[in-house]
Every structure is written in structure tokens, then in C-alpha cells.
C-alpha positions as a LaTeX table, in Angstrom:
\begin{tabular}{lrrr}
\hline
Residue & $x$ (\AA) & $y$ (\AA) & $z$ (\AA) \\
\hline
Asp1 & 98.30 & 66.15 & 101.82 \\
Glu2 & 98.39 & 67.58 & 98.28 \\
Lys3 & 95.40 & 66.36 & 95.91 \\
Glu4 & 96.33 & 65.63 & 92.43 \\
Lys5 & 93.97 & 67.24 & 89.79 \\
Phe6 & 91.61 & 64.55 & 87.96 \\
Glu7 & 92.38 & 65.44 & 84.47 \\
Pro8 & 90.87 & 62.42 & 82.18 \\
Thr9 & 91.44 & 64.60 & 78.94 \\
Val10 & 94.85 & 65.12 & 79.49 \\
Phe11 & 95.20 & 61.16 & 80.16 \\
Arg12 & 93.07 & 60.61 & 77.00 \\
Asp13 & 95.07 & 62.91 & 74.55 \\
Thr14 & 98.46 & 61.11 & 76.07 \\
Ile15 & 97.22 & 57.50 & 75.47 \\
Val16 & 95.53 & 58.26 & 71.98 \\
Gln17 & 98.82 & 59.82 & 71.13 \\
Gly18 & 100.97 & 57.02 & 71.78 \\
Leu19 & 98.45 & 54.43 & 70.14 \\
Asn20 & 98.32 & 56.35 & 67.02 \\
Glu21 & 102.25 & 56.66 & 67.05 \\
Ala22 & 102.49 & 52.95 & 67.52 \\
Gly23 & 100.48 & 52.18 & 64.59 \\
Ser24 & 98.36 & 49.00 & 64.09 \\
Asp25 & 101.17 & 46.82 & 65.27 \\
Leu26 & 99.42 & 45.21 & 68.52 \\
Glu27 & 103.08 & 44.25 & 69.92 \\
Ala28 & 104.01 & 47.91 & 69.24 \\
Ile29 & 100.48 & 49.08 & 71.16 \\
Ala30 & 101.33 & 46.76 & 74.03 \\
Lys31 & 104.94 & 47.72 & 74.55 \\
Phe32 & 103.64 & 51.41 & 74.58 \\
Leu33 & 101.02 & 50.86 & 77.24 \\
Asp34 & 103.46 & 48.73 & 79.44 \\
Ala35 & 106.21 & 51.51 & 79.46 \\
Ala36 & 103.69 & 54.15 & 79.92 \\
Gly37 & 102.23 & 52.54 & 82.79 \\
Ser38 & 105.23 & 53.53 & 84.95 \\
Arg39 & 104.57 & 57.40 & 84.37 \\
Leu40 & 100.65 & 57.14 & 83.87 \\
Asp41 & 98.08 & 56.35 & 86.77 \\
Tyr42 & 96.14 & 53.61 & 85.15 \\
Arg43 & 94.31 & 52.80 & 88.43 \\
Arg44 & 93.22 & 56.46 & 88.68 \\
Tyr45 & 92.05 & 56.37 & 84.96 \\
Ala46 & 90.98 & 53.14 & 84.94 \\
Asp47 & 87.41 & 53.91 & 83.32 \\
Thr48 & 89.03 & 56.47 & 80.65 \\
Leu49 & 91.87 & 53.73 & 79.71 \\
Phe50 & 89.04 & 51.40 & 79.10 \\
Asp51 & 86.79 & 53.57 & 77.00 \\
Ile52 & 89.67 & 54.23 & 74.59 \\
Leu53 & 90.91 & 50.65 & 74.12 \\
Val54 & 87.45 & 49.39 & 73.37 \\
Ala55 & 85.73 & 52.53 & 71.65 \\
Gly56 & 88.62 & 54.56 & 70.61 \\
Ser57 & 87.96 & 57.91 & 72.76 \\
Met58 & 86.35 & 58.56 & 76.18 \\
Leu59 & 82.40 & 57.84 & 76.26 \\
Ala60 & 79.87 & 60.09 & 77.93 \\
Pro61 & 77.08 & 58.70 & 79.91 \\
Gly62 & 74.87 & 56.83 & 77.37 \\
Gly63 & 77.56 & 55.84 & 75.42 \\
Thr64 & 78.60 & 58.80 & 72.89 \\
Arg65 & 82.12 & 59.46 & 72.31 \\
Ile66 & 83.73 & 62.75 & 73.64 \\
Asp67 & 85.93 & 63.41 & 71.01 \\
Asp68 & 84.16 & 66.05 & 69.08 \\
Asn69 & 84.81 & 64.63 & 65.78 \\
Asp70 & 88.73 & 65.57 & 66.48 \\
Lys71 & 90.93 & 63.13 & 65.13 \\
Thr72 & 93.70 & 63.99 & 67.68 \\
Lys73 & 91.26 & 62.68 & 70.37 \\
Met74 & 90.40 & 59.20 & 68.90 \\
Thr75 & 92.39 & 56.30 & 67.83 \\
His76 & 91.39 & 53.62 & 65.42 \\
His77 & 93.78 & 51.01 & 67.39 \\
Cys78 & 90.80 & 49.78 & 69.29 \\
Val79 & 88.25 & 46.77 & 69.62 \\
Phe80 & 85.43 & 48.90 & 67.76 \\
Phe81 & 87.61 & 49.28 & 64.81 \\
Ala82 & 89.39 & 45.83 & 65.03 \\
Glu83 & 88.39 & 43.26 & 61.90 \\
Glu84 & 85.30 & 41.31 & 62.92 \\
Asp85 & 86.55 & 37.70 & 63.51 \\
His86 & 87.41 & 35.85 & 66.58 \\
Asp87 & 91.28 & 35.92 & 66.46 \\
Ala88 & 91.62 & 39.75 & 65.77 \\
Ile89 & 89.28 & 40.39 & 68.89 \\
Arg90 & 91.22 & 37.85 & 70.94 \\
Asn91 & 94.50 & 39.66 & 69.92 \\
Tyr92 & 93.04 & 43.01 & 71.21 \\
Ala93 & 91.90 & 41.38 & 74.67 \\
Gln94 & 95.26 & 40.12 & 75.44 \\
Val95 & 96.95 & 43.63 & 74.82 \\
\hline
\end{tabular}
């Protein structure tokens, strides 16, 4: 049995890059996530994926972001940066 390495930072970088390239169009973001799901292990990195989609980057225990203020390690296409209205949040939840 060969064990796979657990590399959440590589997963984060791949997801964040794809989200940033998709832009602010939620439909493009959903298509990217759907296409990436066939080659990325969403189950293995579920916590990291959730952190990115909600907070824009990986979170450390206690809730601080682990991005070292590096713009390539964070995205603004997440719930925390969404407009503060019911419809905008619902659209992110549907993604």
C-alpha cells in the first residue's frame, strides 16, 4: 500500500488560482470547481476547501488566515468578501 502525501497548501494554491482566474462570475467558479473535482480530492481536503470558499484562504486554529498576506494564496471570491445581502450569500451557498 502506497500512502499519498497530505498537502493542503498545494491544494489551496490550486483552488485559489482557479477561483481567481474564474473571476467574479459565480457560474464560472461553479464550473471550475466541478471540473477540478475530478482531479482533486475534495473529500481529503474538505476542511481546506470549506475554509477557502468561506474565508478566502486556509484558516489556522482560532480562525486566523494562513496566507502571510500573499495575494496568490487568497481569493476575494468567497462568502466573507460577498455583498452583505441575502441573495448574494444564497448564490455563494449554491456554488
